[in-house]
Coordinates of C-alpha atoms and ligand atoms in Angstrom, one line a residue:
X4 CA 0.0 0.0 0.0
X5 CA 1.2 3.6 -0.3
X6 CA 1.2 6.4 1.6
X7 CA -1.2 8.3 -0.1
X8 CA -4.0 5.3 0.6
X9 CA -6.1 5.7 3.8
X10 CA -7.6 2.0 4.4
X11 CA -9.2 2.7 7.5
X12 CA -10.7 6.2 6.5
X13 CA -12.0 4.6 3.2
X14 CA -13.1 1.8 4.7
X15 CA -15.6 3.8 6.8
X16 CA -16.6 5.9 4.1
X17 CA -17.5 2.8 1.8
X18 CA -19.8 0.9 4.9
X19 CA -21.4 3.8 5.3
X20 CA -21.9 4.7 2.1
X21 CA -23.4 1.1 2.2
X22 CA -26.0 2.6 4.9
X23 CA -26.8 -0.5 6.6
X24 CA -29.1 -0.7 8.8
X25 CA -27.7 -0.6 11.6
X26 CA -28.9 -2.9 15.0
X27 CA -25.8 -2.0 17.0
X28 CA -24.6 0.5 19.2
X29 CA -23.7 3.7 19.3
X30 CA -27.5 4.0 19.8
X31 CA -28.1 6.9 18.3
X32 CA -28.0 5.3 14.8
X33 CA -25.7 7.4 12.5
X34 CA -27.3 10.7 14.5
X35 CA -30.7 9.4 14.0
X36 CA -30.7 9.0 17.9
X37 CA -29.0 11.9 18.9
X38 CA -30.2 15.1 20.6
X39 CA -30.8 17.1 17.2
X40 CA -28.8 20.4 17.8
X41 CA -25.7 18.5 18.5
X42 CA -26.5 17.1 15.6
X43 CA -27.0 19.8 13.4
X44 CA -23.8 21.0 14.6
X45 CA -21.6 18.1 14.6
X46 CA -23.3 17.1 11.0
X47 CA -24.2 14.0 9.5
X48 CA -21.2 12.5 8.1
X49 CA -19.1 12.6 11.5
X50 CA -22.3 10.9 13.2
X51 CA -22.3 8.4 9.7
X52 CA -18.4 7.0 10.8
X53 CA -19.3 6.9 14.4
X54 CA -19.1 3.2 14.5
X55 CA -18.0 -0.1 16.5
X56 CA -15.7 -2.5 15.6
X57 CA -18.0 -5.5 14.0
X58 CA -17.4 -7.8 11.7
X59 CA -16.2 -5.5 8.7
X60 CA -14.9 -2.9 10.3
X61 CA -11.9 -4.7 12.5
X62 CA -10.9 -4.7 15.9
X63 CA -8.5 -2.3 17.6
X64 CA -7.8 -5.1 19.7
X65 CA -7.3 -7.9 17.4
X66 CA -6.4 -6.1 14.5
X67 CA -6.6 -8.0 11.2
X68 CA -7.9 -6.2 8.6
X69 CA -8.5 -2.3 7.6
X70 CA -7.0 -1.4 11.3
X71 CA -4.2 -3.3 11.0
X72 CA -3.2 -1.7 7.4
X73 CA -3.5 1.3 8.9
X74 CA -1.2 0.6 11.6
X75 CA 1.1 -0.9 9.1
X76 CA 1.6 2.2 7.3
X77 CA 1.7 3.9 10.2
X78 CA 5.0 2.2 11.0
X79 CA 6.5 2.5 8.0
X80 CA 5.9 6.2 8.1
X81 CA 7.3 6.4 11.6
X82 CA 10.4 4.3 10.9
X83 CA 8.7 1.8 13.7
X84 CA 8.8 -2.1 13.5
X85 CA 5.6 -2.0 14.7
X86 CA 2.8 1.1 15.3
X87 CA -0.3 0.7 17.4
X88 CA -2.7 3.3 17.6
X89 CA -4.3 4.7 20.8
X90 CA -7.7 6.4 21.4
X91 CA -6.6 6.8 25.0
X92 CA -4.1 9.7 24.0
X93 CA -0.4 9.6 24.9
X94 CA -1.4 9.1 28.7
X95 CA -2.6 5.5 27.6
X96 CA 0.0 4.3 25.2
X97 CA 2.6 6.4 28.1
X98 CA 1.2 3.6 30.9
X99 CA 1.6 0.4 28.2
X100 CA 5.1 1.1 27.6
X101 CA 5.8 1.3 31.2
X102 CA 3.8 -1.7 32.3
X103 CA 5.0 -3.6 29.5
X104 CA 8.9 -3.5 30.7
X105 CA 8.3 -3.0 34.3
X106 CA 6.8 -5.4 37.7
X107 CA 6.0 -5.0 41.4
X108 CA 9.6 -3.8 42.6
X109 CA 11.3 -3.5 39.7
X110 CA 13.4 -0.1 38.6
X111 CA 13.2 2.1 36.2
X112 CA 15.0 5.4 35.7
X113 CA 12.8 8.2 34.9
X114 CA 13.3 12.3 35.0
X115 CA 11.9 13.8 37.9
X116 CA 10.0 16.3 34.7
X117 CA 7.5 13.6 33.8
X118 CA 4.2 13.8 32.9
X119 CA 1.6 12.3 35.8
X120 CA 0.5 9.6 33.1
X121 CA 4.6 7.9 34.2
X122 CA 4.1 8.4 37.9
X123 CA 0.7 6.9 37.4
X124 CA 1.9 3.9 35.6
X125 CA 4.2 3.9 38.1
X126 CA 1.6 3.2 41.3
X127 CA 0.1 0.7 38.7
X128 CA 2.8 -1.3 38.1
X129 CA 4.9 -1.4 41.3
X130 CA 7.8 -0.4 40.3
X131 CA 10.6 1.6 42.0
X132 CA 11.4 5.1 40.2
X133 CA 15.0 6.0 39.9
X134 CA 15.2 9.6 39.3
X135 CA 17.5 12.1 37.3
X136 CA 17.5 15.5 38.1
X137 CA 16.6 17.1 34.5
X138 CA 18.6 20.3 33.6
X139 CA 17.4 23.4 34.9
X140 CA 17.1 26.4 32.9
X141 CA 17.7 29.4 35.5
X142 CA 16.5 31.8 32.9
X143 CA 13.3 31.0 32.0
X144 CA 12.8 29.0 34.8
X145 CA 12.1 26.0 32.6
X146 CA 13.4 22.3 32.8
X147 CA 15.1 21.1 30.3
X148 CA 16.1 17.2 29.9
X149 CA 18.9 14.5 31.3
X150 CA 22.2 14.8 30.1
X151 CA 24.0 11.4 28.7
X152 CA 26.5 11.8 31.8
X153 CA 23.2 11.3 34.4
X154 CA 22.0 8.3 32.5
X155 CA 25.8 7.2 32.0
X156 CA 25.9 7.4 36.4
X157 CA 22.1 5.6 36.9
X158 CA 22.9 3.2 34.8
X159 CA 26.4 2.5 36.9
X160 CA 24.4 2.4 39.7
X161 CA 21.5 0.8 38.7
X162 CA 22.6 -2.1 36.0
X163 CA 19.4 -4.0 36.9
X164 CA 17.0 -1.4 35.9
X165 CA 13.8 -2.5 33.5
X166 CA 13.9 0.3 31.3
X167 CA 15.1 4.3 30.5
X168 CA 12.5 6.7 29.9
X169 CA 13.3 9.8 28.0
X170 CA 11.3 13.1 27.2
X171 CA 11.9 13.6 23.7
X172 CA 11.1 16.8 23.3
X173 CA 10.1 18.4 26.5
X174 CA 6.4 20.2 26.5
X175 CA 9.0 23.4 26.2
X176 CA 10.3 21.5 22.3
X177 CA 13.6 21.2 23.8
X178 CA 15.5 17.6 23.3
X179 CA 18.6 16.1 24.9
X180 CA 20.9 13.9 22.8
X181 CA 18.5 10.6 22.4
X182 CA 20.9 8.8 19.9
X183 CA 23.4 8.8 22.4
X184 CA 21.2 8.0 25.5
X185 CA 20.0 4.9 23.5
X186 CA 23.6 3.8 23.1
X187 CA 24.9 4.0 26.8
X188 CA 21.2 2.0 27.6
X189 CA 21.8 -0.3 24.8
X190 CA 25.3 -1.0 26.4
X191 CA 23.2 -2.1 29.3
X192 CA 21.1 -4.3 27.4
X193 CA 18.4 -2.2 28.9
X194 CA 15.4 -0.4 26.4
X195 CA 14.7 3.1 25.8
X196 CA 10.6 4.5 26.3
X197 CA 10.5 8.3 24.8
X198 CA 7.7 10.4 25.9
X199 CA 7.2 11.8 22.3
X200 CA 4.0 13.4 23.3
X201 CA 5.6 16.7 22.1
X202 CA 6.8 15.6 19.1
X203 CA 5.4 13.6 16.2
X204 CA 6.3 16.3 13.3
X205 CA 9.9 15.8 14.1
X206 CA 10.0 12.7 12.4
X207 CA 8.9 14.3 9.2
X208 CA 11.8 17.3 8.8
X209 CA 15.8 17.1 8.8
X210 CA 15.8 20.2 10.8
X211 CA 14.2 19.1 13.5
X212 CA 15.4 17.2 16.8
X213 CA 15.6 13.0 15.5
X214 CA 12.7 11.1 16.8
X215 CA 12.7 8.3 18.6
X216 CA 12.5 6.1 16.3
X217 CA 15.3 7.7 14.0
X218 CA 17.8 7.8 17.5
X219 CA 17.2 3.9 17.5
X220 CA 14.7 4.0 21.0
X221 CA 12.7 1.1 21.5
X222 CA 9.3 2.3 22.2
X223 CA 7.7 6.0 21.7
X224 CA 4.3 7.4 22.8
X225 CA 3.6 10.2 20.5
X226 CA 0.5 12.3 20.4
X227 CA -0.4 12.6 17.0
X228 CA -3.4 15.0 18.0
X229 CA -1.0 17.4 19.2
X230 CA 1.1 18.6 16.5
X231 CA 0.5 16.0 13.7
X232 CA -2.9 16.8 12.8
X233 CA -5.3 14.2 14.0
X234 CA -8.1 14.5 16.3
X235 CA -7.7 15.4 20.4
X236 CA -7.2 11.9 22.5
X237 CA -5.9 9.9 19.3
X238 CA -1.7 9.3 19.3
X239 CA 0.9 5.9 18.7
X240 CA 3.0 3.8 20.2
X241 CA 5.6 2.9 17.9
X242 CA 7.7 0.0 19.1
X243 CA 11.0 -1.4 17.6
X244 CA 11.8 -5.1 18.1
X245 CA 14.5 -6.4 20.3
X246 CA 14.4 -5.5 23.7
X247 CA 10.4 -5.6 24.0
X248 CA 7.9 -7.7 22.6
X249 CA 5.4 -6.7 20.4
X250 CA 3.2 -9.1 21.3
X251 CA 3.4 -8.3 24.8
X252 CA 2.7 -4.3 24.0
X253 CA -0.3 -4.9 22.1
X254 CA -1.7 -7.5 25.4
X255 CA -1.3 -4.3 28.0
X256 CA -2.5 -1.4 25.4
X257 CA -5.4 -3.9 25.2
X258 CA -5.9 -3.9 29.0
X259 CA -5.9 -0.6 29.4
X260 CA -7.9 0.7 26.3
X261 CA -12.0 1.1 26.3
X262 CA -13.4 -2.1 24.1
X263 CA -15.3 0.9 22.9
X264 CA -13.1 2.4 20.5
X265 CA -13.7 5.2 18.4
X266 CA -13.9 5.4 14.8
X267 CA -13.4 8.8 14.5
X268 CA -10.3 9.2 16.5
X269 CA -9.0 6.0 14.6
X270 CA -9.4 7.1 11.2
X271 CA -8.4 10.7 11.8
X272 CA -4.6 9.1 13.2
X273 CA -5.3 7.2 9.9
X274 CA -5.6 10.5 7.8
X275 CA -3.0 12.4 9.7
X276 CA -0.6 9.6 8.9
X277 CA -1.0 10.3 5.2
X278 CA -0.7 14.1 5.5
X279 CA 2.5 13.8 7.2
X280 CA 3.8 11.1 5.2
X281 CA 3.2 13.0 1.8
X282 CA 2.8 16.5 2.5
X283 CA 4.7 16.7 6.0
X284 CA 8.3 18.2 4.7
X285 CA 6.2 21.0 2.9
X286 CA 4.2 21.7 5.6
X287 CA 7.0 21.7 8.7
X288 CA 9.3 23.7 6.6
X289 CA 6.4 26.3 5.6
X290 CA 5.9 26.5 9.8
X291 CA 9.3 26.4 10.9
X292 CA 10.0 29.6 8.8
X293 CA 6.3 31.2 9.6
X294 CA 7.5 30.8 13.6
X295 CA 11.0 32.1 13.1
X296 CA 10.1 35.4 11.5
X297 CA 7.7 35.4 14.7
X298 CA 10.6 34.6 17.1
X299 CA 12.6 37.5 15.5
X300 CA 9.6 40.1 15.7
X301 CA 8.8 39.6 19.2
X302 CA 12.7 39.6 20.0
X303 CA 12.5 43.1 19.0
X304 CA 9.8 44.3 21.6
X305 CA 11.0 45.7 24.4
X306 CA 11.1 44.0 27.5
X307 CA 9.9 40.4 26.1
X308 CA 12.3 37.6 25.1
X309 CA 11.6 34.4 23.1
X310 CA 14.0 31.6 23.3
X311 CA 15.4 30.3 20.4
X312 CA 18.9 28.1 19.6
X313 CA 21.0 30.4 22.0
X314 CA 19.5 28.5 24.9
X315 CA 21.0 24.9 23.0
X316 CA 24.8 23.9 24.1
X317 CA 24.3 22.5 27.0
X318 CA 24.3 18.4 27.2
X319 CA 20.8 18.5 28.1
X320 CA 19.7 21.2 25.8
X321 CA 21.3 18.8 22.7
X322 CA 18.7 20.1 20.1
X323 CA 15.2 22.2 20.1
X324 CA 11.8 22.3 17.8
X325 CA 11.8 25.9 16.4
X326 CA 8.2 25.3 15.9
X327 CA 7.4 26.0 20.0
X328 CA 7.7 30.2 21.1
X329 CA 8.9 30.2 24.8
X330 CA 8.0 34.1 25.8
X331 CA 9.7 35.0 28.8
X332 CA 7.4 37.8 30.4
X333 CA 9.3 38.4 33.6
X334 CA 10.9 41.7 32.8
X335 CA 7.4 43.5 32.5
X336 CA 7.0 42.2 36.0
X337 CA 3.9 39.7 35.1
X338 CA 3.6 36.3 35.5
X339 CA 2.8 33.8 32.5
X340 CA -0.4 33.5 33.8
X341 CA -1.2 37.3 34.0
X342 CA -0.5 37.7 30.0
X343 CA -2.4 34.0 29.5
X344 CA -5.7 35.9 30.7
X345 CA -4.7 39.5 29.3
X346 CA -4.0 38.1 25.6
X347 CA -7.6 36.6 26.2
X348 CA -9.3 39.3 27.6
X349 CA -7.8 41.7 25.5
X350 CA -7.3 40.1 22.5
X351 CA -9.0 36.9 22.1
X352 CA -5.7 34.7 22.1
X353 CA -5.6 31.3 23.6
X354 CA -2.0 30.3 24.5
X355 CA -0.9 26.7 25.1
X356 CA 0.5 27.5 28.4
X357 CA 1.5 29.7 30.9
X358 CA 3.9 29.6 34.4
X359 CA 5.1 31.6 36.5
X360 CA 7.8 33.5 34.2
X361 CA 6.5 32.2 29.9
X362 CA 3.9 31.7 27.8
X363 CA 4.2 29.2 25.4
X364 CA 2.4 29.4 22.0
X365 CA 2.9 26.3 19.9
X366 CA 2.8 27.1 16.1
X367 CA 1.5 24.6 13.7
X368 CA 0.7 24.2 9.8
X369 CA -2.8 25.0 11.0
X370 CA -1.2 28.7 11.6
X371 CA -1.0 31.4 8.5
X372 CA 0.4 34.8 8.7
X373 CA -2.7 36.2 10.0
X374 CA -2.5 33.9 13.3
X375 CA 1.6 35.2 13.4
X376 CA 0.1 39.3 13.1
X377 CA -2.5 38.8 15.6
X378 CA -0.2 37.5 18.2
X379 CA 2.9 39.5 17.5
X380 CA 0.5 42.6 17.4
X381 CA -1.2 41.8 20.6
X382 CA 2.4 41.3 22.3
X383 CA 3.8 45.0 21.0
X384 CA 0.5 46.4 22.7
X385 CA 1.1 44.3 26.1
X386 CA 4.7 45.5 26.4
X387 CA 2.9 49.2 25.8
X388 CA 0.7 49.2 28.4
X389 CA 2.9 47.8 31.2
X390 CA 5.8 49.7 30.5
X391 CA 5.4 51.3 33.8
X392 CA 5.6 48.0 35.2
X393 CA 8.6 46.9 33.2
X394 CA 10.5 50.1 34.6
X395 CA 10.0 49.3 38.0
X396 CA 10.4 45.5 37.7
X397 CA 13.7 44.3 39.7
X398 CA 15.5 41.4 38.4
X399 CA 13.3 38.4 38.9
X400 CA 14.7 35.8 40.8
X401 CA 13.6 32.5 38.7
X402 CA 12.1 29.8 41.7
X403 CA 11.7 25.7 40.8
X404 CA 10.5 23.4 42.8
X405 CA 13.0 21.3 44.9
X406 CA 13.3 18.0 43.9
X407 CA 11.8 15.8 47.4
X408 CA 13.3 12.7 48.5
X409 CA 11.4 9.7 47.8
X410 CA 10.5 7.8 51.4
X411 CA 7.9 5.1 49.9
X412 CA 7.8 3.6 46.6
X413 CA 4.7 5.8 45.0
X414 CA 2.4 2.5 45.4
X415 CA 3.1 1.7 48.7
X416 CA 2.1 5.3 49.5
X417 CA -0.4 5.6 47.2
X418 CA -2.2 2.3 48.9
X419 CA -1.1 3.4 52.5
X420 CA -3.2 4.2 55.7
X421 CA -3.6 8.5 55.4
X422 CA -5.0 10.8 57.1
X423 CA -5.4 14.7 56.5
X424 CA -3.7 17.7 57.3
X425 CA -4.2 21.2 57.1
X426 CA -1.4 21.8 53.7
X427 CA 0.4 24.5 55.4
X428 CA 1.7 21.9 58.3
X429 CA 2.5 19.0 55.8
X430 CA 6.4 20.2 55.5
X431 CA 8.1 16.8 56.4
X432 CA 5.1 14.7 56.0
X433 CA 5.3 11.8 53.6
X434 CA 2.5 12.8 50.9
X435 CA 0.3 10.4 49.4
X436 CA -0.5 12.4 46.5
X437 CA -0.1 13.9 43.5
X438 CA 0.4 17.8 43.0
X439 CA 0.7 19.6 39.9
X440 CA 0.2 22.6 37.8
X441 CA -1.5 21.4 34.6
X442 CA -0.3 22.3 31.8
X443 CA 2.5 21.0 31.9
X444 CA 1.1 18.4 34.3
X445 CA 4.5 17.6 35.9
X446 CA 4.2 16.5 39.0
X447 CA 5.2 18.8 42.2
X448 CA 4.8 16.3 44.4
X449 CA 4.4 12.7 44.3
X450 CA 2.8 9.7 46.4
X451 CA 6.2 8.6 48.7
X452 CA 7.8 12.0 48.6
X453 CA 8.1 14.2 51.6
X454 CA 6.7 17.8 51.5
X455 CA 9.4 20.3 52.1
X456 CA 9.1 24.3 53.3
X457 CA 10.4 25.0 49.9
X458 CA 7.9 23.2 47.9
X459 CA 5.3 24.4 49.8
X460 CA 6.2 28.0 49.1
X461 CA 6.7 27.1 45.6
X462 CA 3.0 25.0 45.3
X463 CA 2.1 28.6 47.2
X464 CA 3.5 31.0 44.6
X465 CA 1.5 29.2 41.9
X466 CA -1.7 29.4 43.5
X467 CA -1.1 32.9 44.1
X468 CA -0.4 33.6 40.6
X469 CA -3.7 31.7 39.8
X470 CA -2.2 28.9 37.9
X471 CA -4.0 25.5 37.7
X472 CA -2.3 23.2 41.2
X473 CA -4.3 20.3 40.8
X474 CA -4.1 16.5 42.1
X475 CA -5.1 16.7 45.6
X476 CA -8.6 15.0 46.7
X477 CA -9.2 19.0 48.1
X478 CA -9.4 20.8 45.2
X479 CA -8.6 24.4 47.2
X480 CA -5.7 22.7 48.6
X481 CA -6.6 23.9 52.4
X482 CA -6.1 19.9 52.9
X483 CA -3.4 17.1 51.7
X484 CA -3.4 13.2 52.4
X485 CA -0.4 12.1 54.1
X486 CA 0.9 8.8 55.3
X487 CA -0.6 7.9 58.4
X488 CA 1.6 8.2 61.5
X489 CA 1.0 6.7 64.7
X490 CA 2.1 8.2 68.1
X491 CA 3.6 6.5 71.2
X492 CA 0.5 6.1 73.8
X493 CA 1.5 8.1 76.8
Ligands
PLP282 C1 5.2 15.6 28.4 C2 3.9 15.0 28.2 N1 3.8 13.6 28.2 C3 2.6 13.0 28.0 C4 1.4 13.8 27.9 C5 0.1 13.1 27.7 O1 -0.4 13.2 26.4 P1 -2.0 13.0 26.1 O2 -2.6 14.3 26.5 O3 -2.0 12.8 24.7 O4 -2.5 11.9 26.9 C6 1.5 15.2 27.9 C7 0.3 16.0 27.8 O5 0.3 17.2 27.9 C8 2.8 15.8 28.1 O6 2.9 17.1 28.1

């Protein structure tokens, strides 16, 4: 088959062209069923390919006909042995890769940067996290990723580990040097999982950071719906034979996706795998060059700064994705989160994320010169109007949170007798669980760790600045579950 086919996509559109009638579920019956101005607004043919997996239509879990062609061309488009899609989103495919290398008790060495879905698999599967400290990038006040010498040193220390996880690029499109990572765990005998949630285009053009697959990594969780063009939930996990087993993948993604799959996520990874297999080079190289005429035009307004390859050099900071504007806002003496909700109060622009110092805006083949004016326009007029700000904005001293010592594995914490405190007195307590500011969704605080003063203060300074600290069971945070401890009986 070649690229430019679409089996599962085509296969939908010929059954239901076929117009069977149909006496299977989804019950609303090609919309028929459906409250009717969702319908009208959704439209027919979405409702017409909202289908199940019977007989003609395959099986995402036993995939042997127009599924399984797609998947197949998938892989050959990804450079993969083997591609299996996901309609559980990177999150899903994030949690097979770890549960298909790793038991109860077993290690694996992770960045402390990951994304919760890791930390989660992590309390699923049992096993014990080793963690590198990620680079730390004291300007922006950003993490960056591991450097070969830190995997080089767990790896000494740790020969028996189950598997190296890498993010490949961070959320922030900034890479660390995976072909060489792969090596030194090769040496080891030992696979490599990339968290390529941030990165399926890369794949597609020679300027970019190398993909997983391209670096020689054994397994990669990408999120197609992110940057490659298909629906939101849909991504891959593209495995390369050797050090994990196929056959073994496919068994956990099965035990952890819905039997309830949905057609329209799987045939818009299906579509999205043509687009950037054909027209992919065309349309990266259009973007990259659309977001570096941005990156130079909001490099000259005063008193905002947007990262480009100056911030590369270091060993963890190996390569970056051009495609991703990191806008420091500090010197106008904002936060991130303070220009997030101006740009959409003021201007109607949605950014992709915001923190305590940047925004991020992530720029796609979806974007056109009129996006680029909007937001470059809208910046020149924030810089205006807090110009007063800017002038009396003292140097701002960048804060990240302190890495905590692990006292419990994260299951044995997450499963452990609690009991509540007020958050402001759970310094040196043993949490049991997650905190986070989403986006990014990287994990404060996890199940096992023990609270310090500093990452209080941190988890404080967020909330302040109004950013999104979720996790806890108390959404307002006034309360955390700790690990239950039990006093001496006078
Ligand atoms: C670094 C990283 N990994 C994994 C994920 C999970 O991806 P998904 O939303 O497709 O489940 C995200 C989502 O933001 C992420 O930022």
């Amino acid at each position: 088959m070649s690229q430019n086919q679409t089996p599962l996509f085509s296969g939908l559109l010929q059954h239901a062209k076929r117009n069977p009638i149909q006496f299977h579920i989804p019950g609303h019956k090609k919309g028929a069923g459906i409250d009717p101005e969702f319908r009208q607004f959704i439209g027919d043919n979405a409702l017409s390919i909202d289908l199940i997996n019977i007989g003609p239509l395959d099986d995402l879990h036993h995939p042997k006909g127009m599924i399984k062609q797609a998947q197949e061309l998938a892989a050959k488009a990804f450079g993969a042995d083997h591609t299996f899609f996901s309609v559980q989103g990177t999150s899903g495919a994030i949690m097979t890769m770890v549960m298909a290398v790793c038991g109860p008790g077993e290690k694996i060495i992770v960045p402390r940067n990951v994304h919760k879905s890791v930390m989660s698999a992590i309390v699923f599967s049992g096993a014990i996290p080793v963690f590198i400290h990620p680079e730390i990038d004291e300007k922006l006040g950003i993490s960056h990723g591991i450097t070969t010498d830190s995997v080089e040193k767990a790896l000494e220390q740790h020969p028996d580990a189950k598997a190296v996880l890498v993010i490949n690029p961070t959320y922030f499109g900034v890479s660390a040097d995976l072909k060489k990572i792969v090596e030194i765990a090769h040496s080891y005998h030992i696979p490599v999982l990339v968290d390529e949630a941030h990165g399926v285009h890369i794949h597609f053009h020679d300027e970019l950071p190398l993909s997983a697959m391209q670096a020689g990594a054994d397994m990669a969780a990408t999120s197609v719906h992110k940057l490659g063009g298909s629906m939101t939930q849909s991504s891959v996990l593209n495995v390369k034979e050797g050090l994990v087993s196929v056959k073994h993948v496919q068994s956990i993604l099965s035990m952890l996706t819905t039997t309830s799959t949905s057609y329209l996520l799987l045939a818009s990874l299906d579509v999205a795998r043509k687009q950037l297999a054909v027209k992919g080079r065309d349309l990266i190289d259009k973007t990259i060059r659309l977001a570096g005429t941005m990156r130079k035009r909001i490099n000259e307004i005063d008193h905002l700064y947007c990262a480009g390859e100056e911030i590369l050099g270091s060993k963890a900071a190996y390569d970056y994705d051009p495609m991703k504007l990191i806008i420091s806002v500090k010197d106008l003496g904002l936060t991130g989160y303070e220009v997030e909700k101006w740009l959409r109060e003021k201007h109607n622009i949605e950014v992709e994320l915001s923190d305590l110092y940047n925004i991020l805006c992530i720029v796609t083949f979806g974007d056109t010169e009129y996006e680029a004016d909007q937001l470059v326009n809208a910046l020149k007029d924030l810089s205006l109007e807090f110009e007063h700000s800017a002038a009396k904005t003292e140097p701002v001293e960048v804060l990240l949170p302190e890495i905590p010592v692990l006292a419990l594995t994260p299951r044995d914490a997450f499963y452990s007798e609690t009991e509540v405190v007020p958050f402001e007195e759970s310094a040196g307590r043993i949490i049991a669980e997650f905190v986070m500011v989403y986006p990014p969704g990287i994990p404060i605080i996890i199940p096992g760790e023990i609270m310090t003063k500093e990452n209080l203060h941190y988890i404080k300074k967020n909330l302040e600045a109004g950013l999104p600290v979720q996790g806890p069971e108390d959404d307002d945070l006034k309360t955390i579950h700790v690990i239950k401890e039990y006093k001496a009986i006078l």
